[in-house]
Coordinates of C-alpha atoms and ligand atoms in Angstrom, one line a residue:
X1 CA 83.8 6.1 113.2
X2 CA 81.1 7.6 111.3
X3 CA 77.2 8.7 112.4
X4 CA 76.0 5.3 111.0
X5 CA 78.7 3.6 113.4
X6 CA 77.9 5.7 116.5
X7 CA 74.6 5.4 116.0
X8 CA 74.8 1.4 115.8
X9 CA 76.8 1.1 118.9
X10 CA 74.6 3.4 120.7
X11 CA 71.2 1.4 119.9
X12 CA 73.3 -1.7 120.6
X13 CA 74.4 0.1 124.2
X14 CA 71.3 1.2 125.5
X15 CA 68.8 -1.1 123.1
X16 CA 67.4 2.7 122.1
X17 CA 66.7 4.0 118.1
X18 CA 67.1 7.5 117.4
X19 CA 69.5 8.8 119.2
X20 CA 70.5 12.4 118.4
X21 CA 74.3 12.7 117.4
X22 CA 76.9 16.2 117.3
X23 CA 79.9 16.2 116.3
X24 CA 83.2 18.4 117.2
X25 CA 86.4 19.1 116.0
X26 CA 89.5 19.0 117.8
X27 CA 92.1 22.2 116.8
X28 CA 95.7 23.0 115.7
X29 CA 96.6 26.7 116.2
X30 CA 98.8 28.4 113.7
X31 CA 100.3 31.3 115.3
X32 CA 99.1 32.8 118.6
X33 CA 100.1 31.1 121.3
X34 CA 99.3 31.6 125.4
X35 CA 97.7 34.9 124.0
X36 CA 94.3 34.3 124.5
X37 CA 94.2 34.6 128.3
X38 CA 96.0 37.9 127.5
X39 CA 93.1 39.0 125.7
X40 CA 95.3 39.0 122.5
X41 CA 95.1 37.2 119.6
X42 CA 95.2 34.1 118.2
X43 CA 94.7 31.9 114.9
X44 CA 93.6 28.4 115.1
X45 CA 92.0 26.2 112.2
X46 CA 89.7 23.1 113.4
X47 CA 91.0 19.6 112.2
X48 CA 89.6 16.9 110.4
X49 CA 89.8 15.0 113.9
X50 CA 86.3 14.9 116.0
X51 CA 84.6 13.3 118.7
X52 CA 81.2 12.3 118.1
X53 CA 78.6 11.9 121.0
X54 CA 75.3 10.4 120.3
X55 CA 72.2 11.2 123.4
X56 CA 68.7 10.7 124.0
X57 CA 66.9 12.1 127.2
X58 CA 66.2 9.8 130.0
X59 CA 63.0 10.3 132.3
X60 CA 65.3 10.4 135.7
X61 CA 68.1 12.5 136.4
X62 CA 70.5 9.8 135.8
X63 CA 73.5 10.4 133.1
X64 CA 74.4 7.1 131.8
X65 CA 78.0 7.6 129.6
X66 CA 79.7 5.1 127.4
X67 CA 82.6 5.5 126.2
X68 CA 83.6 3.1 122.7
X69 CA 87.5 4.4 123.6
X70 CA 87.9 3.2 126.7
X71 CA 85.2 0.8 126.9
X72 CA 83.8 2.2 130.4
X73 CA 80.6 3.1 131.8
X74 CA 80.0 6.2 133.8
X75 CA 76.9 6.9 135.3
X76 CA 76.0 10.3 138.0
X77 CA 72.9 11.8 139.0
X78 CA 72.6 15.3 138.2
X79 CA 71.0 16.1 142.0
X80 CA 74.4 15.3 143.2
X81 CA 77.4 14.9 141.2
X82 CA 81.2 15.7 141.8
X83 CA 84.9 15.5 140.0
X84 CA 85.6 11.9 139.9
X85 CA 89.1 10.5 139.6
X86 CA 88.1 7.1 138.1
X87 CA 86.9 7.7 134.7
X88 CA 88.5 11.1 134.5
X89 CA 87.0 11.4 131.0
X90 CA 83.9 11.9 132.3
X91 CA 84.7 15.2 134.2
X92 CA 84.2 17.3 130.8
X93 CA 81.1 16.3 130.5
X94 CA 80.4 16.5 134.4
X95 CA 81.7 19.8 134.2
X96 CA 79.4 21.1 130.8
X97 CA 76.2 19.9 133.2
X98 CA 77.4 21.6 136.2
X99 CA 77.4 24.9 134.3
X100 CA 74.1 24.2 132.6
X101 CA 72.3 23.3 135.9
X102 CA 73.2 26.8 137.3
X103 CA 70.8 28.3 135.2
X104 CA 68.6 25.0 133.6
X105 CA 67.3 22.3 134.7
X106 CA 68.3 19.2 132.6
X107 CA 66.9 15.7 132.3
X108 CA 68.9 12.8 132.6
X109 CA 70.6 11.4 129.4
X110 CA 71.9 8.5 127.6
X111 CA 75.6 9.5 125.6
X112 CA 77.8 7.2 123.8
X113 CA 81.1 9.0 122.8
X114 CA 83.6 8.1 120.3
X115 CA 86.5 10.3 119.1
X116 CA 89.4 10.0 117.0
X117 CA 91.6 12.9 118.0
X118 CA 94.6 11.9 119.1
X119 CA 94.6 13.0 123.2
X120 CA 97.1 14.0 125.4
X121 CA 98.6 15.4 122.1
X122 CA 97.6 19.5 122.1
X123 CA 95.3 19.0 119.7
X124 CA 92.3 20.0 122.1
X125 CA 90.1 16.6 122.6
X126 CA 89.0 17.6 126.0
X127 CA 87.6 21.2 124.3
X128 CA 86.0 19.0 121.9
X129 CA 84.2 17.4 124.3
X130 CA 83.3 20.0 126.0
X131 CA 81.8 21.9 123.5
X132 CA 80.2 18.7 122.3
X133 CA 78.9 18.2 125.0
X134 CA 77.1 21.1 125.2
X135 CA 75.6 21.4 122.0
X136 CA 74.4 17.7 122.6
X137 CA 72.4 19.2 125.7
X138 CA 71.0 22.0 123.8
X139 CA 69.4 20.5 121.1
X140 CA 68.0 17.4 123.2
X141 CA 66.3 19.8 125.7
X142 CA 65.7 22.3 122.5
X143 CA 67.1 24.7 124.5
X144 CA 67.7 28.4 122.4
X145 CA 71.5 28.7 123.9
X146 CA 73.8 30.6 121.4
X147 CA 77.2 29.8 120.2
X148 CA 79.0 31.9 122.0
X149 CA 77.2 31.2 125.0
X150 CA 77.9 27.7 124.7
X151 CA 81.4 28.4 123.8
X152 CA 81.7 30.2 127.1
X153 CA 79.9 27.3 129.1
X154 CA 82.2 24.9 127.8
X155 CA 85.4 27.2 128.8
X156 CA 83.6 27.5 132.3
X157 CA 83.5 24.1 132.6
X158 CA 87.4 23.5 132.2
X159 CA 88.2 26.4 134.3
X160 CA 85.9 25.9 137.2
X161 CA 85.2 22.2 137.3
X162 CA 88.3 20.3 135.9
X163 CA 90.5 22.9 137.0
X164 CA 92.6 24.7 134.5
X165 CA 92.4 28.2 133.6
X166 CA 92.6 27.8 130.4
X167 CA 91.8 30.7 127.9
X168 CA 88.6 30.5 124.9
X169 CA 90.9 29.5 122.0
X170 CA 90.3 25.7 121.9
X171 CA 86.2 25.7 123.1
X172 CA 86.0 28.9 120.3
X173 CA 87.8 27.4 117.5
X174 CA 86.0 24.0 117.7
X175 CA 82.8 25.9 117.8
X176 CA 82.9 28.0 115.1
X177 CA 86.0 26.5 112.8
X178 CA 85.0 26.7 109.0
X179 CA 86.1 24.1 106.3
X180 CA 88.8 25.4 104.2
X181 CA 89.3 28.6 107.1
X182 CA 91.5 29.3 109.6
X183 CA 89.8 31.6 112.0
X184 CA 91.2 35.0 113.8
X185 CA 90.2 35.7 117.1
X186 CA 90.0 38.7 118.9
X187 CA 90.0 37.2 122.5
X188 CA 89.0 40.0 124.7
X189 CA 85.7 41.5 122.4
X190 CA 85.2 37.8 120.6
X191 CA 85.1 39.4 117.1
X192 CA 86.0 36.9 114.7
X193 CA 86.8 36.8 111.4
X194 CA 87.3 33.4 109.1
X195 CA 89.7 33.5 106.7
X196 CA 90.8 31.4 103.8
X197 CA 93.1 29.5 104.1
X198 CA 95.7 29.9 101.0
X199 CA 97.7 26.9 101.4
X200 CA 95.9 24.3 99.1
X201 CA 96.3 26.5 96.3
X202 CA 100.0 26.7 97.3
X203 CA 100.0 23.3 97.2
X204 CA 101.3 23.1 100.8
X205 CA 100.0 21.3 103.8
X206 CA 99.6 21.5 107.6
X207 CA 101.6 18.6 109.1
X208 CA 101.0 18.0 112.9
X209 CA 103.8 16.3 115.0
X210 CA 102.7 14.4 117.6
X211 CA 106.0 14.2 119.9
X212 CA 104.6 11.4 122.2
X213 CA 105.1 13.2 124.9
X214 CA 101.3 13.4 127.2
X215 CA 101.7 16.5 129.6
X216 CA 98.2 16.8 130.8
X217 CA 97.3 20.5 131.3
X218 CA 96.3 20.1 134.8
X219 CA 99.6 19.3 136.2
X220 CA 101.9 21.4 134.0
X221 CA 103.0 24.7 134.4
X222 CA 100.1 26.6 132.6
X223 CA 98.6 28.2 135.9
X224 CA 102.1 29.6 136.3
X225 CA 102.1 31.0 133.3
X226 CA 98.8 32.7 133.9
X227 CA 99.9 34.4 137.3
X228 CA 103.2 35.7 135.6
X229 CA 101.8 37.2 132.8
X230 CA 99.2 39.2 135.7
X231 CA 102.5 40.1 137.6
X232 CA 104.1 41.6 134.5
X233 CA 100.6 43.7 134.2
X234 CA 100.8 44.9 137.7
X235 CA 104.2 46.2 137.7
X236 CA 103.9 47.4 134.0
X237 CA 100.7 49.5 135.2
X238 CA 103.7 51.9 136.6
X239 CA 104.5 53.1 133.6
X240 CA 101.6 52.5 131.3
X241 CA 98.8 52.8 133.9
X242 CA 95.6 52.4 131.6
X243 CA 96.6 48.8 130.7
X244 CA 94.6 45.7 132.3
X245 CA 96.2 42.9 130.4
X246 CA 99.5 42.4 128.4
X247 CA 97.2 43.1 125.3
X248 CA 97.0 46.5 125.7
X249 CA 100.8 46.8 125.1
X250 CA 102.0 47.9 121.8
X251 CA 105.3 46.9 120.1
X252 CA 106.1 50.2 120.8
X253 CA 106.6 49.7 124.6
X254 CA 108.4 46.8 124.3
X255 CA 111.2 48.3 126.3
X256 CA 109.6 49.2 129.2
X257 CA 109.5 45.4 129.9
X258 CA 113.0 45.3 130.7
X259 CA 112.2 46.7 133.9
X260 CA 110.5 43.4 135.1
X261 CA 112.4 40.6 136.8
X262 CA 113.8 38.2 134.0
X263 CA 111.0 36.0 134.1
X264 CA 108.3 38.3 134.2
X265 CA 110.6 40.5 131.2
X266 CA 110.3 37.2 129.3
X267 CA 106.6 36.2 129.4
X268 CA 105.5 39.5 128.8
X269 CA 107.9 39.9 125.8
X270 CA 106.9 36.8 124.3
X271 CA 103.1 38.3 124.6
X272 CA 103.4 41.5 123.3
X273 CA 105.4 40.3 120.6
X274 CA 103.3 36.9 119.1
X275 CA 99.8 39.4 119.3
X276 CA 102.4 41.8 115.9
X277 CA 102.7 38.6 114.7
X278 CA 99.2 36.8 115.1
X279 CA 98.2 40.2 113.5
X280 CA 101.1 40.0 110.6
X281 CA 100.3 36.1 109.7
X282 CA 96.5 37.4 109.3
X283 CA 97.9 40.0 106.2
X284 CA 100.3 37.3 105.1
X285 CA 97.4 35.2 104.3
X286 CA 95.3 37.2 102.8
X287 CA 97.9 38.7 100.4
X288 CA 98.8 35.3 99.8
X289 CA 102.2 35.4 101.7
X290 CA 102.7 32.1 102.8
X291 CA 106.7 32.2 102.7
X292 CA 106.3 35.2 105.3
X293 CA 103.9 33.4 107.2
X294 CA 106.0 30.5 107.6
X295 CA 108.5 32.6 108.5
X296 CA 106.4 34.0 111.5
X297 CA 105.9 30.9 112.6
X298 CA 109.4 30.0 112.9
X299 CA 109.6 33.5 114.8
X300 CA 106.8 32.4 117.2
X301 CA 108.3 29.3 118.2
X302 CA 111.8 30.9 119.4
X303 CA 109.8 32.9 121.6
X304 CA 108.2 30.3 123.2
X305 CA 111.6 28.3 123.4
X306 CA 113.4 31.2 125.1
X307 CA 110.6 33.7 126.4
X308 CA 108.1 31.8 127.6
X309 CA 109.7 28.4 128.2
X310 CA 106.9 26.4 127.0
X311 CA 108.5 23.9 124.8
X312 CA 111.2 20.8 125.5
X313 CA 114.2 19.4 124.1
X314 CA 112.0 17.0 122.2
X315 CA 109.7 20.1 120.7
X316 CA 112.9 21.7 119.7
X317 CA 114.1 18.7 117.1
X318 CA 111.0 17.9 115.7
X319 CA 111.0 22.1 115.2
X320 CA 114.1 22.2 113.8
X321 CA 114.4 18.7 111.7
X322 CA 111.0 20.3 110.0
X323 CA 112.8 23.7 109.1
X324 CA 115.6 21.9 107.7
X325 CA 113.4 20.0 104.9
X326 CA 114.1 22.2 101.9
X327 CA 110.2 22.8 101.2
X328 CA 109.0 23.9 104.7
X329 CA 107.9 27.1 105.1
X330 CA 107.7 27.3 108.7
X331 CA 107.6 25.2 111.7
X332 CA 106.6 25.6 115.5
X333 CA 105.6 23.7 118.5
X334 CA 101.7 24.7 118.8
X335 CA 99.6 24.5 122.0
X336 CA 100.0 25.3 125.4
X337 CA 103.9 23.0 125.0
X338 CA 105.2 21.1 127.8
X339 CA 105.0 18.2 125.2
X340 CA 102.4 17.7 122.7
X341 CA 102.9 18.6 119.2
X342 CA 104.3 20.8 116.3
X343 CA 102.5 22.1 113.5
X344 CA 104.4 23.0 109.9
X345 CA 103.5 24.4 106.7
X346 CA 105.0 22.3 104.1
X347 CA 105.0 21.7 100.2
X348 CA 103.4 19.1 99.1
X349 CA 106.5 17.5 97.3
X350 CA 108.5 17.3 100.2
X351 CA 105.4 15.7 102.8
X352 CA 107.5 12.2 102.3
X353 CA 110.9 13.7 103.1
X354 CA 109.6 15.8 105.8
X355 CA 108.1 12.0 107.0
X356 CA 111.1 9.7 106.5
X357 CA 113.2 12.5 108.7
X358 CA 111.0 13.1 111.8
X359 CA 110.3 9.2 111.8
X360 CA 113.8 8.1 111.6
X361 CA 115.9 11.1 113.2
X362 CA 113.4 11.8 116.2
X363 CA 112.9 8.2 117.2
X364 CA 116.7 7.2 117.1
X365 CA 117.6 10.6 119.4
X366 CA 114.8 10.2 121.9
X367 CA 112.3 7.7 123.4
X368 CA 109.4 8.0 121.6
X369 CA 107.8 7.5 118.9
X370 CA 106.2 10.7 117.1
X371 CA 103.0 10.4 114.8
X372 CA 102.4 12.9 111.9
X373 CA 99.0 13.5 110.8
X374 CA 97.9 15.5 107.6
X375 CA 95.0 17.9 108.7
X376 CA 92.8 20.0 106.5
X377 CA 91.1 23.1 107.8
X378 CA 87.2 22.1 109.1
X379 CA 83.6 23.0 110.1
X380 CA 83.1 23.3 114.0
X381 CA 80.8 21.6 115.6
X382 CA 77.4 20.2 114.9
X383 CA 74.4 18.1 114.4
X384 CA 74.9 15.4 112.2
Ligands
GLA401 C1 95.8 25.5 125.8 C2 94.7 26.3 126.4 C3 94.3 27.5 125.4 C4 95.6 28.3 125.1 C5 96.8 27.4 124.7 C6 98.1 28.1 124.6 O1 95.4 24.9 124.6 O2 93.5 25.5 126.5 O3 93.3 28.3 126.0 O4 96.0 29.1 126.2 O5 96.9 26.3 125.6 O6 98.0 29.0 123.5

């Protein structure tokens, strides 16, 4: 759908002109992953896959949603809203007002919402409509909010209304992403810096594997993940006692992480080591490295296979039927796992092998049915 289209079925929706529309990107991150609520690293690139919201202001405090998706209508009043189950959609846009009202007052609105990335996939369409969201409300109540605040109000919203304690990667990225960039992250000081991506000139691609496999965040092991990764800080603090998160942990000390219990030794190794290589992918791509930066990737996703235990049988052969196309550089599932995707970098003359093998392999060995999208690195979000 484009802003002509949105803006169409909006008029047509609430017989109003001139609505005002925003648009954000969903994400695929490259290398860097359950760092960012370790304070480490990460390095994401927003997709050429959006949701686009068009609003006016109402006169009440009534918010009257429409989604084109799923054909529903949600309405709430902002004097008294909660989580709803029916309609869960609307929670991330529930949540983004709940975090506004504690400090603003807002006026009702009028949304229609439209998006085309794929969900339940890892490719971050409930960040995108967070952040969205909240860009939507600060430009209709001309409000003088700054990105990183809204980036941070969107992450609020996830964490303390839908639920999940989720890190700032996926609101960040789909904030700030930049076309032709893939964006490093500092996660605990938010120093960014965008850099160019190398792979067009390379003639290579980023090729996102959608497994078929939905594993909504709220209900998978994420939160568990969380709490280990603060155990392994805890008892690490023995030895290294100026440390606060897994972060602060160099290479160096890897070993003093076999002193933890096995799982704890695991989580906190698969940490420490994807923040070298989150930091070794950024020098890779600005020296134009891209084998080594496909090989990192292929590093990063043994470690979340065997360390942290965030990926699945299915992950696994999509990973591994990628690496074994001849002009793949590199190949890992991407996301918080449990299902969801894989991202590769792969040359351009061996996109339709690299097809023809995960379509006919992947379907015949499991269940589903995967779906491969091309994606280009994008601008974050904005007024359209
Ligand atoms: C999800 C979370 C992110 C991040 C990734 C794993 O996408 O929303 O904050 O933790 O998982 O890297």
């Amino acid at each position: 759908m484009n802003k002509a289209e949105i803006k169409k079925a909006f008029q047509e929706h609430f017989s109003q002109d001139d609505p005002l529309i925003v648009l954000a990107p969903g994400r695929v991150n490259l290398i860097g992953e359950h760092t960012d609520y370790n304070d480490g690293f990460v390095l994401p690139m927003a997709i050429d896959a959006k949701i686009l919201l068009a609003g006016s202001l109402r006169t009440d405090k009534q918010v009257h949603l429409y989604s084109l998706d799923y054909q529903e209508e949600n309405i709430f009043n902002l004097d008294d809203f909660t989580v709803t189950k029916e309609q869960a959609w609307s929670n991330y846009i529930r949540g983004v007002c709940a975090m506004f009202l504690k400090t603003t007052p807002l006026s009702g609105m009028n949304i229609v919402l439209q998006g085309d990335i794929p969900q339940g996939a890892g490719l971050s369409s409930s960040a995108a409509l967070e952040v969205g969201t909240a860009l939507l409300i600060r430009n209709l109540h001309k409000l003088n909010t700054s990105p990183i605040e809204l980036i941070k109000l969107a992450q609020q919203a996830e964490n303390d209304f839908v639920g999940v304690k989720c890190g700032i990667m996926d609101q960040f990225i789909s904030m700030l992403g930049s076309k032709d960039h893939v964006l490093f992250l500092d996660c605990r000081s938010l120093e960014y810096e965008l850099v160019p991506a190398p792979f067009r000139h390379h003639n290579a691609s980023i090729i996102v594997v959608d497994s078929g496999i939905k594993r909504g965040l709220v209900d998978s092991e994420y939160n568990l993940r969380r709490n280990q990764c603060e155990q392994a800080v805890i008892q690490l603090k023995q030895h290294l006692p100026h440390i606060t998160s897994l972060r602060d942990i160099g290479i160096e000390h890897l070993h003093l992480v076999n002193s933890l219990e096995t799982d704890l030794c695991k989580r906190a190794r698969h940490v420490i080591t994807e923040n070298k290589r989150v930091q070794d992918a950024v020098e890779y791509l600005k020296t134009d490295s891209i084998k080594q930066f496909g090989k990192l990737m292929n590093e990063s996703h043994v470690s979340l296979r065997d360390d942290y235990q965030v990926s699945c049988r299915e992950l696994d052969l999509i990973v591994e039927l990628a690496q074994s196309v001849p002009g793949t550089y590199g190949a890992r599932m991407t996301g918080a796992g449990f299902g969801g995707s894989t991202v590769s970098l792969v040359a351009d003359s061996s996109i339709e092998q690299f097809k023809a093998k995960i379509l006919e392999i992947y379907a015949k060995q499991t269940k589903y049915t995967p779906k491969i999208y091309i994606y280009h690195p994008s601008q974050g979000a904005r007024q359209i």
